[in-house]
Coordinates of C-alpha atoms in Angstrom, one line a residue:
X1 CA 119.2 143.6 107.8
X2 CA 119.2 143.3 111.6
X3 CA 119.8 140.1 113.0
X4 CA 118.3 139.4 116.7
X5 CA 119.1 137.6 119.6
X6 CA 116.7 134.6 120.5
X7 CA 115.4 136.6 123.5
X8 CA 114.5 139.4 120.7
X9 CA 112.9 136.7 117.8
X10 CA 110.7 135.4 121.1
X11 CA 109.6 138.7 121.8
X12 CA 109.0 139.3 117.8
X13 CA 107.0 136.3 117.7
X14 CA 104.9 137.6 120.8
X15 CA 104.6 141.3 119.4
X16 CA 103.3 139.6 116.0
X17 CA 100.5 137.3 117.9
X18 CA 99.6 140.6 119.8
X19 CA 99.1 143.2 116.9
X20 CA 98.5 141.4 114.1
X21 CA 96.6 140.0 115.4
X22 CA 96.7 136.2 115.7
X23 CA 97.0 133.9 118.0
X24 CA 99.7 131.9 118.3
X25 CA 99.1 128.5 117.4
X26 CA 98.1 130.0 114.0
X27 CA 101.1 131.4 113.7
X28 CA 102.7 128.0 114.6
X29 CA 100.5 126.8 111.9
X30 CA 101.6 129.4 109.2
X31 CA 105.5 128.5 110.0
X32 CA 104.9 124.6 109.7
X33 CA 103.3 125.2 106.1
X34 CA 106.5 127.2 105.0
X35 CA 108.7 124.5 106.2
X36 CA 106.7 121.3 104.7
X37 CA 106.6 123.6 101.4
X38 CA 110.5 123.7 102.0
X39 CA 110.4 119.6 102.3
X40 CA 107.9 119.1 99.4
X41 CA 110.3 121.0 97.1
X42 CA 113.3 118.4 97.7
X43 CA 112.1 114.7 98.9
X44 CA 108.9 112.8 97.3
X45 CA 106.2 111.2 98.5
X46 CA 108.5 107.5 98.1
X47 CA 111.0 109.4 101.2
X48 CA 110.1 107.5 104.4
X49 CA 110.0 110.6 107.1
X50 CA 110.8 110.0 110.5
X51 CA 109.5 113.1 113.0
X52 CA 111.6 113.9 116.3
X53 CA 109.4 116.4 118.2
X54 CA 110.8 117.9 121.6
X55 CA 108.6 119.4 124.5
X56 CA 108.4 122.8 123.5
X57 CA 107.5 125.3 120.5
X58 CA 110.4 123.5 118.2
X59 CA 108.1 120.1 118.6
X60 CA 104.6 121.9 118.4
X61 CA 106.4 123.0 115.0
X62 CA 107.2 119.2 113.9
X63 CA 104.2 118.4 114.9
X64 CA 102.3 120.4 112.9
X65 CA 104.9 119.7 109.7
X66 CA 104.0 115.7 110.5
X67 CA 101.0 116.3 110.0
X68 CA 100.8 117.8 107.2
X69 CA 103.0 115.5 105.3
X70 CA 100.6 112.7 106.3
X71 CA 97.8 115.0 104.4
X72 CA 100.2 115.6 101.6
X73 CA 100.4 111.4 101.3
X74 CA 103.9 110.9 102.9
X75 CA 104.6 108.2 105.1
X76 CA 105.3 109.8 108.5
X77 CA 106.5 108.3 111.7
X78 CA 106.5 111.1 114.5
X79 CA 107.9 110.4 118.0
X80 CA 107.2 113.3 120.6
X81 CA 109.1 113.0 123.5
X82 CA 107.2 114.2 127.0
X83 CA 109.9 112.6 129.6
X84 CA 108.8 115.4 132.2
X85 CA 105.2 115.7 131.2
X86 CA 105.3 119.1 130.5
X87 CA 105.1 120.0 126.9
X88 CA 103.9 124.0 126.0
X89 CA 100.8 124.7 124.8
X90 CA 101.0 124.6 121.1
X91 CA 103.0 121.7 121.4
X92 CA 99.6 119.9 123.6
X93 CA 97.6 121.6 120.6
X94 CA 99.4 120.1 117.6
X95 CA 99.4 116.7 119.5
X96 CA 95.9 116.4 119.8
X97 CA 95.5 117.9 115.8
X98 CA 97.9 115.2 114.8
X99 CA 95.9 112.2 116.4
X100 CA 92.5 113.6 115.6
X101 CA 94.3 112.9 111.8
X102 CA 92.5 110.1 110.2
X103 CA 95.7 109.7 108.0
X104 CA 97.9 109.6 111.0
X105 CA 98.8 106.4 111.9
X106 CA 102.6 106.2 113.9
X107 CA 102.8 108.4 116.2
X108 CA 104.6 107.8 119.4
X109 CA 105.0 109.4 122.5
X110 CA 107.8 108.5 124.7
X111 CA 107.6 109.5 128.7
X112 CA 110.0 106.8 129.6
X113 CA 111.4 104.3 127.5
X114 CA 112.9 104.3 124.0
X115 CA 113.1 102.1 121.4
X116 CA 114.7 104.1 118.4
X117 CA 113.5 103.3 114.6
X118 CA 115.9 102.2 112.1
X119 CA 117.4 105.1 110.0
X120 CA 118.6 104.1 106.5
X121 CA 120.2 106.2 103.6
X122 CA 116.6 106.5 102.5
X123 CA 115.3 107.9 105.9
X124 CA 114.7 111.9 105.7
X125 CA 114.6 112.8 109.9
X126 CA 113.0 116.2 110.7
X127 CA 114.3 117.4 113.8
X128 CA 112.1 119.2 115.7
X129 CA 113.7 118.6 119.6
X130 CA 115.0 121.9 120.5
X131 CA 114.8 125.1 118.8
X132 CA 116.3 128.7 119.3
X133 CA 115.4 129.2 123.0
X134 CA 118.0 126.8 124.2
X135 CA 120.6 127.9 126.2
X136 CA 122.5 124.9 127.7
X137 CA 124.2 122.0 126.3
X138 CA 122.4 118.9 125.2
X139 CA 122.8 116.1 128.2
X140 CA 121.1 112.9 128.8
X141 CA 119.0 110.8 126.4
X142 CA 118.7 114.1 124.1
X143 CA 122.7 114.4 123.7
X144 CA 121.8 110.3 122.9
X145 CA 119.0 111.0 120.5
X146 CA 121.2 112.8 119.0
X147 CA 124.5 111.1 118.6
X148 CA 122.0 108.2 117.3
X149 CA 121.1 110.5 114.2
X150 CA 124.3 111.8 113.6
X151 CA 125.5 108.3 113.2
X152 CA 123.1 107.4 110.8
X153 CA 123.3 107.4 107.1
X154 CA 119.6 109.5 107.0
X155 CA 119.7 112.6 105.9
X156 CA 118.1 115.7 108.5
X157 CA 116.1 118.2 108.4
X158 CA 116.4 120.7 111.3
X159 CA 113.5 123.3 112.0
X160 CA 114.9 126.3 112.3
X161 CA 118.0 125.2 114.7
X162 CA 119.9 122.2 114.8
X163 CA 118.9 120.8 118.1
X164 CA 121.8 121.6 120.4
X165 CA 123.3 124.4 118.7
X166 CA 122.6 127.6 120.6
X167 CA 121.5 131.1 118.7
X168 CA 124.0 132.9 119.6
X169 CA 127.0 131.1 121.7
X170 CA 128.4 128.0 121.9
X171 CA 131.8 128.6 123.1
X172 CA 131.4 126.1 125.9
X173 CA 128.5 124.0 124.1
X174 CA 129.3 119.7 124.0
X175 CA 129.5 119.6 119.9
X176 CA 129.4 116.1 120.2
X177 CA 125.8 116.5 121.1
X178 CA 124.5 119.2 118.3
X179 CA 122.6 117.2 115.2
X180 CA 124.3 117.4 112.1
X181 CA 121.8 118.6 109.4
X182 CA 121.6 118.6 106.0
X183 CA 119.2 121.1 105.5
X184 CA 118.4 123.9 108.1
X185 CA 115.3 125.9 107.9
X186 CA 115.5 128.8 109.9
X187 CA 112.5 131.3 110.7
X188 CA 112.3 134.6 109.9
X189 CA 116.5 135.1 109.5
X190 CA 119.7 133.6 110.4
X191 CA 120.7 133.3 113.8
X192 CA 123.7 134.8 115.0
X193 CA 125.9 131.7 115.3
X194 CA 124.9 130.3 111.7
X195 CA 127.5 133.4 110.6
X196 CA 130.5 132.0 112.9
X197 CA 133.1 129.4 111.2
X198 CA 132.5 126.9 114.0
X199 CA 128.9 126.5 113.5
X200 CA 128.6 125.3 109.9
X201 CA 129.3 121.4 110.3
X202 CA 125.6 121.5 112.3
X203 CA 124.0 123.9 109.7
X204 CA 124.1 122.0 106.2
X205 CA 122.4 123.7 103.6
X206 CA 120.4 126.8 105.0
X207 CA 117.1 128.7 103.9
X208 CA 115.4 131.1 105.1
X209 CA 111.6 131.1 105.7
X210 CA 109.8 134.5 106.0
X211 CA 106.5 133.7 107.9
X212 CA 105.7 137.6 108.0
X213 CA 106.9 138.4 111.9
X214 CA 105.8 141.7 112.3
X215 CA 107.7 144.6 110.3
X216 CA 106.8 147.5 112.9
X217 CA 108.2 145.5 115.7
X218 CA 111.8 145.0 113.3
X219 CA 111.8 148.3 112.1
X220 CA 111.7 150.3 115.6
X221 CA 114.0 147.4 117.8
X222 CA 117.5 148.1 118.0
X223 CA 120.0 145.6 117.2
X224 CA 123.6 145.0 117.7
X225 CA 124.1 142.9 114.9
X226 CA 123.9 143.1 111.4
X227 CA 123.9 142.2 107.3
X228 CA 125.1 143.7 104.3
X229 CA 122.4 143.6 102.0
X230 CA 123.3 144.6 98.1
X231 CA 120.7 148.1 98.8
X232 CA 122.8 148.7 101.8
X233 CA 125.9 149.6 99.3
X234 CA 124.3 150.5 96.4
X235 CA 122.8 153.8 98.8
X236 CA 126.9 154.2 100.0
X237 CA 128.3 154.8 97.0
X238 CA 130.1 158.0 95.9
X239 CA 129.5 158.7 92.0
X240 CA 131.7 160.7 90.4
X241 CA 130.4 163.7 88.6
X242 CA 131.3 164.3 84.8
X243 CA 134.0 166.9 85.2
X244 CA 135.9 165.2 88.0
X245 CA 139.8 165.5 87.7
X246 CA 142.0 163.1 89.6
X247 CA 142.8 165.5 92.4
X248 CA 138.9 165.5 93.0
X249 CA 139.6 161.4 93.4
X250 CA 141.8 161.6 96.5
X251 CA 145.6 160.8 97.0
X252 CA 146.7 157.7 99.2
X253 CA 149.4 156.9 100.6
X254 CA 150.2 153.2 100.8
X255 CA 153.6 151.9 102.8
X256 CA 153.7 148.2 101.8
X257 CA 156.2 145.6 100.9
X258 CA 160.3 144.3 102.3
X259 CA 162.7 142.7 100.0
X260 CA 161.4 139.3 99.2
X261 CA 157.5 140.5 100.0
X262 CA 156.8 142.7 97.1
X263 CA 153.7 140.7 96.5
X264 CA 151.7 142.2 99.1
X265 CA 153.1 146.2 98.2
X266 CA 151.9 145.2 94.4
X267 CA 148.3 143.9 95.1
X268 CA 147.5 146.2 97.8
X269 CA 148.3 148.9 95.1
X270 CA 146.5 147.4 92.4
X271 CA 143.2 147.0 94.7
X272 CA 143.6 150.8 95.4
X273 CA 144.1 151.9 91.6
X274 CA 141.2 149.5 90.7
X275 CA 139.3 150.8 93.5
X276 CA 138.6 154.1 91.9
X277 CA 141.2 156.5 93.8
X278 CA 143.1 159.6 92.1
X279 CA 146.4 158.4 92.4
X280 CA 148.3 156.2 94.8
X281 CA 152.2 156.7 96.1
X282 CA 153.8 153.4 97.1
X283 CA 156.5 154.1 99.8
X284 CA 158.8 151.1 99.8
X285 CA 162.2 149.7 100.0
X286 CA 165.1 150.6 97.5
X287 CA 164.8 146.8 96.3
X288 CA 161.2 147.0 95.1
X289 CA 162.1 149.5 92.7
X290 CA 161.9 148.0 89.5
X291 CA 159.2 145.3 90.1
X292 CA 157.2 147.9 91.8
X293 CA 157.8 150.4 88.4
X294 CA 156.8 147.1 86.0
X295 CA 154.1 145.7 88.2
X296 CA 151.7 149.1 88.1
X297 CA 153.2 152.3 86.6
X298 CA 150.4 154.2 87.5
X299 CA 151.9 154.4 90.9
X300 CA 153.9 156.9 92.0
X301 CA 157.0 155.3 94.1
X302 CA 158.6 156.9 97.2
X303 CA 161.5 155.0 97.9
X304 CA 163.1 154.6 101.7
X305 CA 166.3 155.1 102.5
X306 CA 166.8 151.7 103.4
X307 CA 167.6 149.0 100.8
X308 CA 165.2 145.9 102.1
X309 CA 163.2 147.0 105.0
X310 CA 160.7 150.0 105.8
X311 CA 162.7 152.3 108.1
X312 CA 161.5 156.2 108.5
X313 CA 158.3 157.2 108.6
X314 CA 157.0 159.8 106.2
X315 CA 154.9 163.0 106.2
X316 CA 151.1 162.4 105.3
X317 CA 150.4 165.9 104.9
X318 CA 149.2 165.5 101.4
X319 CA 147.6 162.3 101.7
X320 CA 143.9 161.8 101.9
X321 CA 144.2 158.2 103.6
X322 CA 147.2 155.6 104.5
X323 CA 147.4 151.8 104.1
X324 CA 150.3 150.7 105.9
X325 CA 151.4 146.5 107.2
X326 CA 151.2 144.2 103.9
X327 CA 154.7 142.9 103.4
X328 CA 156.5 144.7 105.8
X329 CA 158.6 142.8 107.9
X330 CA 158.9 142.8 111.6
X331 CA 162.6 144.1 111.5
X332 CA 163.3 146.4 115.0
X333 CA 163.8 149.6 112.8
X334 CA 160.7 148.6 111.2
X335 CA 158.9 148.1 114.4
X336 CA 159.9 151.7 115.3
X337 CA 159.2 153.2 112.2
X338 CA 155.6 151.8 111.7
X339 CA 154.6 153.4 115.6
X340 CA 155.8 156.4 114.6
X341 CA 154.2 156.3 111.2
X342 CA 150.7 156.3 112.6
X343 CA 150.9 158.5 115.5
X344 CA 152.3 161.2 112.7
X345 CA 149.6 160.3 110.1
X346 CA 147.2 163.2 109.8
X347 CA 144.9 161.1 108.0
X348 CA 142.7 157.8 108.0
X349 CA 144.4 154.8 108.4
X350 CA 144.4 151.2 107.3
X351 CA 146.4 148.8 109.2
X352 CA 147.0 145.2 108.3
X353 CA 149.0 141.9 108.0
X354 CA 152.6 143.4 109.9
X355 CA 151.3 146.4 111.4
X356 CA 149.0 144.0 113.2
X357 CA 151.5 141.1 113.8
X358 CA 154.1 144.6 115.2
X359 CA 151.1 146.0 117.6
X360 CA 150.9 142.0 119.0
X361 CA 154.4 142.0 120.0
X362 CA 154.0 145.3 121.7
X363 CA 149.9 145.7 123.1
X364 CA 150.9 148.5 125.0
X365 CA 151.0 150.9 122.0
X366 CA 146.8 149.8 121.3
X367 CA 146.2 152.4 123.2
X368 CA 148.3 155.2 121.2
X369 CA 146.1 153.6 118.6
X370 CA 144.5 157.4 116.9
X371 CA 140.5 157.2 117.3
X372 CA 139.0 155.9 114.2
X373 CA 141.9 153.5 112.9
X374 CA 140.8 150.8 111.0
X375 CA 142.3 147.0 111.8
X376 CA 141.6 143.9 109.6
X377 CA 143.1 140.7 111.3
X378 CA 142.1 137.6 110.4
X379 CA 141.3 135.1 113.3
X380 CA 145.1 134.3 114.4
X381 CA 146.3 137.8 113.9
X382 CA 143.2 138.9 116.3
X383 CA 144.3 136.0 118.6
X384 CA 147.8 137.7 119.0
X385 CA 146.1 140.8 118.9
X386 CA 144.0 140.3 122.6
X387 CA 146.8 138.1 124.1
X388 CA 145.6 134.5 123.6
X389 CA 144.0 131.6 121.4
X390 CA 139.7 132.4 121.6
X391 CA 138.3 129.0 122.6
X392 CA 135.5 130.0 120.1
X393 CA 134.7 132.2 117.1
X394 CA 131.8 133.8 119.0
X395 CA 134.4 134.2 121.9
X396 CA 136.7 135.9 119.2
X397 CA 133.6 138.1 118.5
X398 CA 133.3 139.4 121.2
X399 CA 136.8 140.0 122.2
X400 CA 137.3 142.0 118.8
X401 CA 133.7 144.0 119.8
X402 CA 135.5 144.7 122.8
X403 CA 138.9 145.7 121.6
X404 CA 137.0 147.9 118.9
X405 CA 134.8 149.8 122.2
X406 CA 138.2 150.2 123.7
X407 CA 140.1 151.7 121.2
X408 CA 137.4 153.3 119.5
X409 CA 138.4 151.3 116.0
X410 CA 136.7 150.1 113.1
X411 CA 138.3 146.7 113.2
X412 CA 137.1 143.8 110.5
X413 CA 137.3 140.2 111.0
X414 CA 138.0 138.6 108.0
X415 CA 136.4 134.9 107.5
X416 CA 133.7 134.2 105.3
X417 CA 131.1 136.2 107.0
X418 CA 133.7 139.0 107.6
X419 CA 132.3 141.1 110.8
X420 CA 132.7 144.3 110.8
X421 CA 133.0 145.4 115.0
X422 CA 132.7 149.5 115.2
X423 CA 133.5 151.4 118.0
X424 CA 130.1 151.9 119.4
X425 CA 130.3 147.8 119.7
X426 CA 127.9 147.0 116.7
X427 CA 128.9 144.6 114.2
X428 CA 128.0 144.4 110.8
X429 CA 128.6 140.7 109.1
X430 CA 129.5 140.6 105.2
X431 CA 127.0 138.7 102.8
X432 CA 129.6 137.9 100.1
X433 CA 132.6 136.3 99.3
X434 CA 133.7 132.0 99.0
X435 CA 136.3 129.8 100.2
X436 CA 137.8 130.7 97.2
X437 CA 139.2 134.0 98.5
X438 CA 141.3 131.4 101.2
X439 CA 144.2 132.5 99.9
X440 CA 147.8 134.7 100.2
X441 CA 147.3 138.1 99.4
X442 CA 143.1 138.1 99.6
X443 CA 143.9 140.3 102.6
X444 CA 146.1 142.8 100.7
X445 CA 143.4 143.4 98.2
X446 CA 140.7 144.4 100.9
X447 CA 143.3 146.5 102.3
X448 CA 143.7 148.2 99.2
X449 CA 140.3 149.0 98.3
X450 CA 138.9 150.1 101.7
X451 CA 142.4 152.7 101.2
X452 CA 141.2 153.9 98.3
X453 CA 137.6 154.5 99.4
X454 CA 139.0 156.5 102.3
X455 CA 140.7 158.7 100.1
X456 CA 137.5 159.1 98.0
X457 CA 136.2 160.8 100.9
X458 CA 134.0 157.3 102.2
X459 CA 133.8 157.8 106.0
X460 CA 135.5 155.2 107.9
X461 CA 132.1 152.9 108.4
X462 CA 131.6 153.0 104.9
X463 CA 134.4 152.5 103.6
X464 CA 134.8 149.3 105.6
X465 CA 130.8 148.1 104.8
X466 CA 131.7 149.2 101.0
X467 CA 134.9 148.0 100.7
X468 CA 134.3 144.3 101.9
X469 CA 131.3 144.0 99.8
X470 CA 133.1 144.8 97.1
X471 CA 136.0 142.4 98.1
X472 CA 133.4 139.5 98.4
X473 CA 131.8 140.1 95.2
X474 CA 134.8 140.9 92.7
X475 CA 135.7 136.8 94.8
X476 CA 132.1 135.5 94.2
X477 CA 131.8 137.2 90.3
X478 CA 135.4 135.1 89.5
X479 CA 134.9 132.2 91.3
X480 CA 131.5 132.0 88.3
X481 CA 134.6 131.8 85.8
X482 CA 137.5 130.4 87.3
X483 CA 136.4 128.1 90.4
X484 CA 137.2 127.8 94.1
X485 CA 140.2 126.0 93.4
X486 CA 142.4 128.2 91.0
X487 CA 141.2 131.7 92.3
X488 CA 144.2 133.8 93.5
X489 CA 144.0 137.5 95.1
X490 CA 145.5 139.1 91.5
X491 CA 142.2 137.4 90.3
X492 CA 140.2 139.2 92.9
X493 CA 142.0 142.3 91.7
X494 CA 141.1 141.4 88.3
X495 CA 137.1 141.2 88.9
X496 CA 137.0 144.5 91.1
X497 CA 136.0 146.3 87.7
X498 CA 133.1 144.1 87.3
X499 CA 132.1 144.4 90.7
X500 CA 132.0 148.1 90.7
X501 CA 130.0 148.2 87.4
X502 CA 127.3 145.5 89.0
X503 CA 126.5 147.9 92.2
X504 CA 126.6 151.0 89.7
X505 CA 124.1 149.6 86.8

């Protein structure tokens, strides 16, 4: 699914009014009877409902919702606030609907002064001051307004935004001055920052209204941003065919693991067998030899010279795709060794966890980087990666879609929206996956599945797109037995099967 910017979702909204066709305070009409069906679903007639209406389109919306919650036999107080006396159209339309209401009895518009109701536990607020189109922090009596709700013990309802939260970035927004809602009910799709970390403590609860935007003007606008949706795998995957032998099922290569971080060489291996590859060769330290042989004897172990550390870098000739970081160690022989390791590798390649953390102590080798290598920092590691802390996860973003245009790399983001940044500076955010999954080795086990897709035969896009679907949901389908608490990445390993066999049915 595409995700737009604001300035795209204004100009959906106008393309719909234009070739529907209708105009567009019936549209405005259509949107507010989605969202009061939305209210009418969770709070009863008894809830006392206070109505915060801004200038523009966002308060034509509350409006419209007060009003018809009055109709509905709620008990509505609506305050529109016209401090310039200059409110939009719709919003001048909805007024006039809403005091032409013989129900309608508290309305209040404020041009000056303010005296602000009483908000109790009880109170539902809907918050209809600013909407999508804002692009400047909240200052004044707004950011007021607003700190006034948020300090309330009333619960909020935000139309489609959180007043004060921008669509797309915030990195220099005054959080203090964004409302905190319970419930968000966005129109038409999520916005772009409701998939960044920093954003949730406005969002709440979220849903999704469709209110039937047109579906030419989606289909032929491009986008730079996107969502895995569950058909968006299920048309990726690679079946095998009945007489398939392992050799048809690819060979990786996986170079994993330092005396004392075994862990990581084990999981990441595990994913990959799980994962549906051939066979998998583990190329480790002489220490991880028998834990390595107990842990999954379906590997095939390659042993370095070395005793505790990763040291020489080996020939990939026969190898359909590498994984190479987990566990690794920073040692200097190590350093070297890993470098080496990828310029030689005649195949695609995963890097992760040490090979990042290596390539931050040394940026000048990102650009030896081969063209098409796959990267999957977390937010610190990508941090270290570009040189410095982000101020903000959309900042981080965009420094990782920049890094990936640069070095023409598929590099992931992991969080809980993982984002996927390509190297023709698209990104493609993942739809699955818990808090749960916040734990040591979670990373190792993506790495080890997007390996063993790439050895498949998976293209680089897909295997990235496949493989942390599949992460998210093996974490979502064990979190339904286990819990957030208790999961741990061998669990995630565990649940890959089931995952797999839920995309395949």
């Amino acid at each position: 699914m595409k995700i737009f910017t604001s300035a795209q979702i204004h100009e959906l909204d106008r393309y719909t009014i234009e070739h529907e066709p209708i105009k567009s305070i019936d549209l405005m009409e259509r949107a507010a009877k989605a969202i009061t069906r939305a209210i009418m679903e969770e709070w009863s007639t008894h809830t006392p409902i206070v109505v915060f209406a801004g200038p523009g389109n966002n308060g034509g919306d509350a409006l419209a919702v007060a009003r018809l919650l009055i109709n509905e036999g709620y008990k509505v107080s609506t305050y529109l606030f016209n401090i310039t006396n200059h409110l939009s159209e719709d919003c001048i339309k909805n007024r006039q609907r809403l005091l032409e209401s013989k129900h309608s009895k508290e309305f209040n518009e404020v041009t000056t002064k303010f005296d602000p109701p009483e908000l109790t536990a009880d109170t539902l607020v809907i918050d209809g001051l600013f909407g999508s189109g804002l692009d400047k922090p909240l200052a004044g009596g707004f950011a007021s307004l607003v700190k006034y709700i948020n300090q309330s013990p009333a619960k909020v309802v935000s139309i489609d935004v959180p007043s004060g939260l921008m669509a797309e970035d915030n990195t220099y927004n005054v959080r203090a001055n964004i409302i905190h809602a319970t419930l968000t009910l966005t129109l038409h799709e999520r916005k772009l920052s409701f998939l960044l970390a920093d954003s949730q403590p406005f969002i709440g609860r979220l849903k999704v209204l469709d209110i039937r935007l047109s579906q030419e003007f989606m289909q032929k606008t491009d986008a730079q941003y996107y969502i895995l949706e569950e058909n968006d795998i299920r048309s990726r995957l690679l079946h095998r065919h009945d007489f398939a032998n392992k050799g048809d099922m690819g060979n990786a290569l996986i170079i994993a693991g330092s005396y004392g971080m075994s862990g990581a060489a084990i999981l990441t291996t595990r994913a990959c067998l799980r994962s549906g590859v051939g066979k998998v060769t583990v190329h480790t330290p002489k220490k991880n030899y028998d834990i390595m042989q107990i842990s999954v004897p379906e590997a095939v172990l390659q042993m370095d010279h070395e005793e505790t550390a990763f040291t020489e870098a080996v020939d990939t000739d026969d190898f359909d795709a590498l994984a190479i970081g987990p566990g690794l160690g920073q040692q200097e022989q190590t350093t070297i060794a890993m470098i080496t390791q990828i310029r030689r590798a005649q195949c695609p390649i995963v890097a992760d966890a040490d090979a990042l953390n290596i390539l931050a102590s040394h940026r000048a080798w990102m650009q030896q980087l081969p063209k098409g290598i796959i990267l999957t920092p977390h937010a610190k590691e990508l941090d270290r990666l570009t040189g410095s802390p982000a101020n903000a996860d959309y900042e981080r973003l965009h420094r990782t879609r920049e890094l990936a245009k640069s070095i023409q790399a598929y590099i992931i983001l992991k969080g809980h929206n993982s984002a996927l940044c390509l190297p023709n500076g698209n990104v493609v955010f993942n739809s699955t996956g818990n808090s749960g999954m916040a734990t040591a080795g979670s990373g190792d086990v993506l790495t080890g599945i997007i390996t063993a897709l790439l050895a498949r035969g998976y293209n680089q896009q897909n295997a990235c797109m496949v493989g942390m679907y599949l992460h998210g949901l093996a974490g979502d389908l064990a979190i339904k037995d286990l819990g957030k608490e208790s999961l741990t990445a061998g669990d995630l390993v565990n649940y890959l099967p089931k995952a797999f066999k839920l995309l395949d049915d």
